[in-house]
Short mmCIF file of C-alpha atoms and ligand atoms in Angstrom, two decimals:
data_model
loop_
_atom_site.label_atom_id
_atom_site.label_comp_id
_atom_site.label_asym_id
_atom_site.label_seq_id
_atom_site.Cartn_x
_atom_site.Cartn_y
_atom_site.Cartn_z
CA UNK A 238 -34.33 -213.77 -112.53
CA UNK A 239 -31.15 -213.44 -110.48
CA UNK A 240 -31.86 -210.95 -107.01
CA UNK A 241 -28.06 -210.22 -105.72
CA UNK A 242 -28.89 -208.12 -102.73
CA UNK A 243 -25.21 -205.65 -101.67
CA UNK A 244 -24.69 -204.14 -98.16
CA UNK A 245 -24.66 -201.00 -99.85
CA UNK A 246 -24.79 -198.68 -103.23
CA UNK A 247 -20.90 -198.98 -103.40
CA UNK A 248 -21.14 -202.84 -103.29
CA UNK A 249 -23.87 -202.38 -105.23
CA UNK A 250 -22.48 -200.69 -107.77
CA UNK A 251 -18.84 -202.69 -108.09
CA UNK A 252 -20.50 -206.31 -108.25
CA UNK A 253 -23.02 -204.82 -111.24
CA UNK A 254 -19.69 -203.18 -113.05
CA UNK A 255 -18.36 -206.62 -112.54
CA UNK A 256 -20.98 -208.17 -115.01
CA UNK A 257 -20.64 -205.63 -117.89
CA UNK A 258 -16.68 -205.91 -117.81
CA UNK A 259 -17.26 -209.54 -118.20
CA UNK A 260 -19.30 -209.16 -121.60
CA UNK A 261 -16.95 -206.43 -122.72
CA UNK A 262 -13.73 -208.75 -121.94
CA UNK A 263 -15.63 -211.76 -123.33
CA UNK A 264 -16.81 -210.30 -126.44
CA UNK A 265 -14.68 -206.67 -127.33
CA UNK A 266 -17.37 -205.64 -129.56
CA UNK A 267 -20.23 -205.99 -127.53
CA UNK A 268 -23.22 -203.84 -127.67
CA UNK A 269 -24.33 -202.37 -124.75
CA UNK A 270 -27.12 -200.37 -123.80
CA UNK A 271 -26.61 -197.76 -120.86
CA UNK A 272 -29.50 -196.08 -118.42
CA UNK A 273 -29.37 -192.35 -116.88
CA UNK A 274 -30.10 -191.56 -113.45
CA UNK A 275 -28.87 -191.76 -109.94
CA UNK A 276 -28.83 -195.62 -109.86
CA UNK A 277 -26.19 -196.39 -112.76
CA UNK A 278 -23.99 -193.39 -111.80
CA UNK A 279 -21.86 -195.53 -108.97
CA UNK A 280 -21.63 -198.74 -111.72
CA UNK A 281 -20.39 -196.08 -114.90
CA UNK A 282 -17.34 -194.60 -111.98
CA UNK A 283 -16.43 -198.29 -111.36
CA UNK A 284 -16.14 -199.13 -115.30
CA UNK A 285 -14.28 -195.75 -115.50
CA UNK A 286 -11.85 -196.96 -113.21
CA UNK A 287 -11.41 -200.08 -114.86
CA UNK A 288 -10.71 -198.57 -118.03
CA UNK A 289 -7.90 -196.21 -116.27
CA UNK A 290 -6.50 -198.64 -114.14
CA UNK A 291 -7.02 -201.96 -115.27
CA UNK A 292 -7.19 -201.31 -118.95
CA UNK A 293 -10.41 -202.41 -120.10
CA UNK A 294 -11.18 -201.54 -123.30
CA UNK A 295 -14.12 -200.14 -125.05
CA UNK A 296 -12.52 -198.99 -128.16
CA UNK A 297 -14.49 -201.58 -130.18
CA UNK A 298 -17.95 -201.65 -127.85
CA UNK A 299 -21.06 -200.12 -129.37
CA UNK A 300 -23.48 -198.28 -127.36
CA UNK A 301 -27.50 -197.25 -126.99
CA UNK A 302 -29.24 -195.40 -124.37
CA UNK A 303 -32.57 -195.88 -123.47
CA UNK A 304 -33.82 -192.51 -123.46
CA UNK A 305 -33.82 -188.89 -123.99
CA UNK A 306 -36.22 -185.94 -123.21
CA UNK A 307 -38.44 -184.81 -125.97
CA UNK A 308 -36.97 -180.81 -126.61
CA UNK A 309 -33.61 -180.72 -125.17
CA UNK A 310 -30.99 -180.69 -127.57
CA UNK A 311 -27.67 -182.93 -126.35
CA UNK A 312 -25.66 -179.81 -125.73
CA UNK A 313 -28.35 -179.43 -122.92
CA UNK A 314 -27.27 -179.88 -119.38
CA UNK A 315 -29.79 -181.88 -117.94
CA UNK A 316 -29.83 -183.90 -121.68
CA UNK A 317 -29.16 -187.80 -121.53
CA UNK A 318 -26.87 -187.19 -123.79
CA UNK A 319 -24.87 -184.76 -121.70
CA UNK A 320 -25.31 -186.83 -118.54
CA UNK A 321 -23.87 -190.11 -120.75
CA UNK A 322 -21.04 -187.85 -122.06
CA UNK A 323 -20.03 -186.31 -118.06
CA UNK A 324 -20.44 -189.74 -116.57
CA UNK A 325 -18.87 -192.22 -118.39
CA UNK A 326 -18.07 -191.94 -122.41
CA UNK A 327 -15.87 -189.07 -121.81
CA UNK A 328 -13.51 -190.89 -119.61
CA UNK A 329 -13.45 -194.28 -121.45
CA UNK A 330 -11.82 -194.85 -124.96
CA UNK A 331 -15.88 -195.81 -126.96
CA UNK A 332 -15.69 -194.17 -130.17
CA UNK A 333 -18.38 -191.09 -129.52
CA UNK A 334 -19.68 -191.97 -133.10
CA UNK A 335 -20.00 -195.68 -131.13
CA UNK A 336 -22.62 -194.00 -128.83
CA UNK A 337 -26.41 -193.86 -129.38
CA UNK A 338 -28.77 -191.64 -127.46
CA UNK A 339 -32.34 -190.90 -128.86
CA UNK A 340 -32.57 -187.96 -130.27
CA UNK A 341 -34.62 -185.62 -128.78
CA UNK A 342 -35.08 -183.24 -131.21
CA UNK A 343 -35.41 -184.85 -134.39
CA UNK A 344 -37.70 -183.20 -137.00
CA UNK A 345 -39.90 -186.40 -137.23
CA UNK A 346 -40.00 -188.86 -134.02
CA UNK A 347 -41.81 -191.30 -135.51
CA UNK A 348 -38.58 -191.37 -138.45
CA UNK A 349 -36.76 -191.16 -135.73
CA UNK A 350 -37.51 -194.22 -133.54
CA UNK A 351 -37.63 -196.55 -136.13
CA UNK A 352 -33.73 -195.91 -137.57
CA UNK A 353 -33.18 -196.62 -133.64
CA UNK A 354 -34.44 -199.80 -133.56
CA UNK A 355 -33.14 -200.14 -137.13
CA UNK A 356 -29.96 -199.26 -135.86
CA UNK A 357 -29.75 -201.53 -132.84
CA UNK A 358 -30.51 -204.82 -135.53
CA UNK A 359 -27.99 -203.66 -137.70
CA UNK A 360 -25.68 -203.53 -134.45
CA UNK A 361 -26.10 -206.98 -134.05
CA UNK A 362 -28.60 -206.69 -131.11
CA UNK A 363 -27.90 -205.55 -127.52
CA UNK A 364 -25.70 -207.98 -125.45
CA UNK A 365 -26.05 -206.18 -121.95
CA UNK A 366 -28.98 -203.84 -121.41
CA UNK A 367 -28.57 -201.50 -118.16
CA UNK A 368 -31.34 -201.01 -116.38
CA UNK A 369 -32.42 -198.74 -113.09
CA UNK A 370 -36.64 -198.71 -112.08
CA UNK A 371 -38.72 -195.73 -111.60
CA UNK A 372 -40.67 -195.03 -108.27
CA UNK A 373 -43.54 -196.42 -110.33
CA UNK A 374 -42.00 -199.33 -111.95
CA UNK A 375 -40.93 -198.40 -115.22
CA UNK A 376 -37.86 -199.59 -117.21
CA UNK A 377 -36.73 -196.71 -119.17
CA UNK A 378 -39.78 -194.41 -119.87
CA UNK A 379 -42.14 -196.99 -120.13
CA UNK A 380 -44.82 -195.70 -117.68
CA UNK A 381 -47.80 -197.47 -115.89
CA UNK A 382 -50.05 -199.23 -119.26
CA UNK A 383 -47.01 -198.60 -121.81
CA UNK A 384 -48.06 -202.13 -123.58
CA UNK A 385 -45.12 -204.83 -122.93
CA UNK A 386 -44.71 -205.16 -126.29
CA UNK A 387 -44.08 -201.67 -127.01
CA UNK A 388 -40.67 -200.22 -129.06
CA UNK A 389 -38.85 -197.25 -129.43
CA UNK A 390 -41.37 -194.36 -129.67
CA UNK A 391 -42.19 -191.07 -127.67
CA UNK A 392 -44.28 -191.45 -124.51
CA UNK A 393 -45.60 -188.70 -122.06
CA UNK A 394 -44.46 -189.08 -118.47
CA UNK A 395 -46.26 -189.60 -115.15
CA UNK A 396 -46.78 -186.99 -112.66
CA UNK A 397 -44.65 -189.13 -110.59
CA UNK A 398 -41.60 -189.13 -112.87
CA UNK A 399 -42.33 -185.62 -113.40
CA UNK A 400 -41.54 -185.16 -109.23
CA UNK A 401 -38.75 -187.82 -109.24
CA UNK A 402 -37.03 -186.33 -112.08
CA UNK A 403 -37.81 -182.54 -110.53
CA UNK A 404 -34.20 -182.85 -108.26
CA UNK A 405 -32.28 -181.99 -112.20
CA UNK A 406 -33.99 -179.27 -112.86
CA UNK A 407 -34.51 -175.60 -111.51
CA UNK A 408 -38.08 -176.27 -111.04
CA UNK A 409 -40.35 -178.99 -111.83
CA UNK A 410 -42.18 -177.51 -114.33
CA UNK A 411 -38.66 -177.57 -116.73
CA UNK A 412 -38.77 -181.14 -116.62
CA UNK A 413 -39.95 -182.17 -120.27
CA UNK A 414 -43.63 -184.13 -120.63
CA UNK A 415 -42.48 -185.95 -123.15
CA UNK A 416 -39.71 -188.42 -124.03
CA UNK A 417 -38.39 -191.33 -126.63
CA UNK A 418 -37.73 -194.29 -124.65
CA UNK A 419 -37.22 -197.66 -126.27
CA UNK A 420 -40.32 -199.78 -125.33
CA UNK A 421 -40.63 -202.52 -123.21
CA UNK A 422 -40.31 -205.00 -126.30
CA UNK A 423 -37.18 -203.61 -127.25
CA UNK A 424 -35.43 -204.05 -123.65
CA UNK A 425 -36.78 -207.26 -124.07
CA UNK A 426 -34.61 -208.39 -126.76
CA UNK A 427 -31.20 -207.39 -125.20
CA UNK A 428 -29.41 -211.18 -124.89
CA UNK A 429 -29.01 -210.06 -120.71
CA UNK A 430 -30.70 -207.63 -118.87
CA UNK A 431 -28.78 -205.61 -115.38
CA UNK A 432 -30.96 -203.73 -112.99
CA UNK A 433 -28.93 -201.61 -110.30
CA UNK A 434 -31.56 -200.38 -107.95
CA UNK A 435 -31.12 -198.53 -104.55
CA UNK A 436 -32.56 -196.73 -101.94
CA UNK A 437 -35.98 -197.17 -99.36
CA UNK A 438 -38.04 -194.96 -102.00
CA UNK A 439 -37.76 -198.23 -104.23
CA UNK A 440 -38.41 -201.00 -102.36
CA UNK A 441 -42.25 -200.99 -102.99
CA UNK A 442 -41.54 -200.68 -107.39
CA UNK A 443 -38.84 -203.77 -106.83
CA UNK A 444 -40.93 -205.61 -104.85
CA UNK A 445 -43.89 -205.51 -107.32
CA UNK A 446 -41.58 -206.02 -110.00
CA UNK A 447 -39.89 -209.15 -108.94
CA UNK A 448 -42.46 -210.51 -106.92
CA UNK A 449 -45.53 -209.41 -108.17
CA UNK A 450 -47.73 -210.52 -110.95
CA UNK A 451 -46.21 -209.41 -114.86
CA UNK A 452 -48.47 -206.29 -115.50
CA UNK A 453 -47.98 -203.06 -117.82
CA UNK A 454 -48.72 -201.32 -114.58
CA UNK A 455 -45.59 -202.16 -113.24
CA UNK A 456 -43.23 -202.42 -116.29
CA UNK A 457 -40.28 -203.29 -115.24
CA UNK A 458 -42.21 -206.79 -113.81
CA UNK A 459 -41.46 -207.77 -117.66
CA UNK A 460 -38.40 -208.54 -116.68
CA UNK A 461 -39.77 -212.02 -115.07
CA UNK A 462 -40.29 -212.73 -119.08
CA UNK A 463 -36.46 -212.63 -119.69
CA UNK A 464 -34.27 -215.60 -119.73
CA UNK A 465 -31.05 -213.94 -118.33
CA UNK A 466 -32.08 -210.83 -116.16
CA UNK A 467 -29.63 -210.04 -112.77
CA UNK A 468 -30.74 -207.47 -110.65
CA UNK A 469 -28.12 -205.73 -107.86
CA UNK A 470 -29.88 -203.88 -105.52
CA UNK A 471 -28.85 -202.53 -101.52
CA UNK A 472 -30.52 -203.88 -98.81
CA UNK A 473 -32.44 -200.66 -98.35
CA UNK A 474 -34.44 -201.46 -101.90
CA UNK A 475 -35.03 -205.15 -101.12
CA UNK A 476 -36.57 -204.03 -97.47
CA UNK A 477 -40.25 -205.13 -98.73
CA UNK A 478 -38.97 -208.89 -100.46
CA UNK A 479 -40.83 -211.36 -99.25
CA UNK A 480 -38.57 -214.13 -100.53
CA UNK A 481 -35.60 -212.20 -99.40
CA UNK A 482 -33.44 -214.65 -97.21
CA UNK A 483 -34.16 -217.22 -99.72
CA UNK A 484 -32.23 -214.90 -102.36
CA UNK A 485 -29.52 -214.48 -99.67
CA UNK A 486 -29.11 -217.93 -99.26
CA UNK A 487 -28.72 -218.80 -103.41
CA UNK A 488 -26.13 -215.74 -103.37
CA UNK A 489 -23.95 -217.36 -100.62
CA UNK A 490 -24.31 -220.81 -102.72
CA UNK A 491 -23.31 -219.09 -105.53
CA UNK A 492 -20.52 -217.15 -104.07
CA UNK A 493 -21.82 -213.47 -104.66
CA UNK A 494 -20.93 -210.60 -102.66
CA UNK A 495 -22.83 -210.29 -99.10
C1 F6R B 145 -33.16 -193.48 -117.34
C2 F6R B 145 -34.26 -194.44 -117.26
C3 F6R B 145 -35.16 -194.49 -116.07
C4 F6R B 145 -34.40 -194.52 -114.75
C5 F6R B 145 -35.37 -194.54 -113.58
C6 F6R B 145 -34.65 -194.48 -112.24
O1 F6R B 145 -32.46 -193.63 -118.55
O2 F6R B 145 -34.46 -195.14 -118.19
O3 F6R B 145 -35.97 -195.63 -116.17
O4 F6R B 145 -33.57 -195.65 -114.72
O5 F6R B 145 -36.24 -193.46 -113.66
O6 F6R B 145 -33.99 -193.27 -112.12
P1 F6R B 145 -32.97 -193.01 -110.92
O7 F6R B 145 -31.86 -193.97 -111.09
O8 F6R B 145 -32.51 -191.59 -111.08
O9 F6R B 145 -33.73 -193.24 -109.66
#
């Protein structure tokens, strides 16, 4: 695992960006697979400017999200699929019938999740998963236990998540229980994974996650298991590394921002 630690969300955000340009420019019909939430938000305005200003192109990319609340409809504000529309597709040329969120109001989940995973093979398989971490470790909605193995399936969220996720809504108790994520299995078979992750209130879930043993109690430590996984984060999240200056020094070897 690559640990690229930015001065900042901005730096952050343009040096992740960076990496999915290069798979879109490298291969114009990649498949990419997108995250909500406050950590991506910086990386989508930096691919949005890209696409305005330096013309990259995403007119043949295909894309899947990693999750969507069980109940909202996509016409619903605080839906993935509304966030993925405000943030980024709207303002870059993907096809919308390109673009894959869960639903999260299909008749039968179970149906459901397996034409998404049916639908990511027939894709071709995800060439660049995004990725941001929960407060308690997860990788998409794959909470403390979720088997590392898992796939695309509904899951009931943590109390925590429930709180984290509170700052969307009105109140917490409108945040939904329930959500399909793609499981931990799934992310796992993306050819490269991207983690953006920022802030002090993350620094203990990165720390166990890169640093700690591999444990469903900490899933996004399954990332250790992956042959090409980068993670940006600011130097507020990477406060409790341990190996920190020896990540600084490969990044200066290597040339990376910092
Ligand atoms: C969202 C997702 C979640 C978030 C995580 C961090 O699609 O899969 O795993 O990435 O909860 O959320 P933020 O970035 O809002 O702190």
């Amino acid at each position: 695992m690559e640990i690229v630690i930015c001065k900042n969300y901005e730096e952050m955000s343009k040096a992740a960006a960076k990496v999915a340009a290069d798979v879109v420019n490298h291969k114009p019909n990649a498949v990419l697979g997108f995250a909500t939430g406050s950590s991506p938000v910086g990386l989508y305005k930096e691919l949005i400017r890209m696409h305005q200003e330096e013309g990259l192109d995403f007119s043949k990319v295909t894309t899947f999200n990693l999750d969507e609340y069980v109940g909202l409809p996509g016409g619903h504000p605080q839906s993935y699929r509304h966030f993925m529309n405000d943030n980024l597709f709207d303002h870059i040329n993907v096809p919308p019938e390109n673009t894959h969120v869960p639903s999260g109001t299909a008749a039968n989940h179970v149906a459901f999740c397996e034409w998404y995973e049916k639908r990511i093979r027939e894709c071709g398989g995800i060439d660049l998963q995004v990725l941001g971490i929960g407060s308690d470790g997860h990788i998409a909605f794959n909470e403390p236990t979720s088997s590392l193995g898992s796939r695309t399936r509904m899951v009931t969220l943590t109390e925590q998540t429930l709180d984290d996720n509170a700052r969307f809504f009105k109140k917490k108790s409108d945040v939904p229980r329930h959500a399909i994520s793609m499981g931990v299995g799934t992310v796992l078979e993306a050819r490269k994974l991207l983690m953006v992750v920022s802030g002090k209130n993350k620094a203990p879930a990165l720390a166990a996650a890169v640093e700690g043993p591999v444990t469903s109690m900490i899933t996004a430590s399954a990332l250790q298991l992956h042959p090409d996984a980068i993670v940006f984060c600011d130097t507020d999240a990477a406060g409790q590394l341990k190996m920190r200056d020896y990540y600084l020094w490969i990044q200066k070897q290597a040339g990376r921002a910092n």
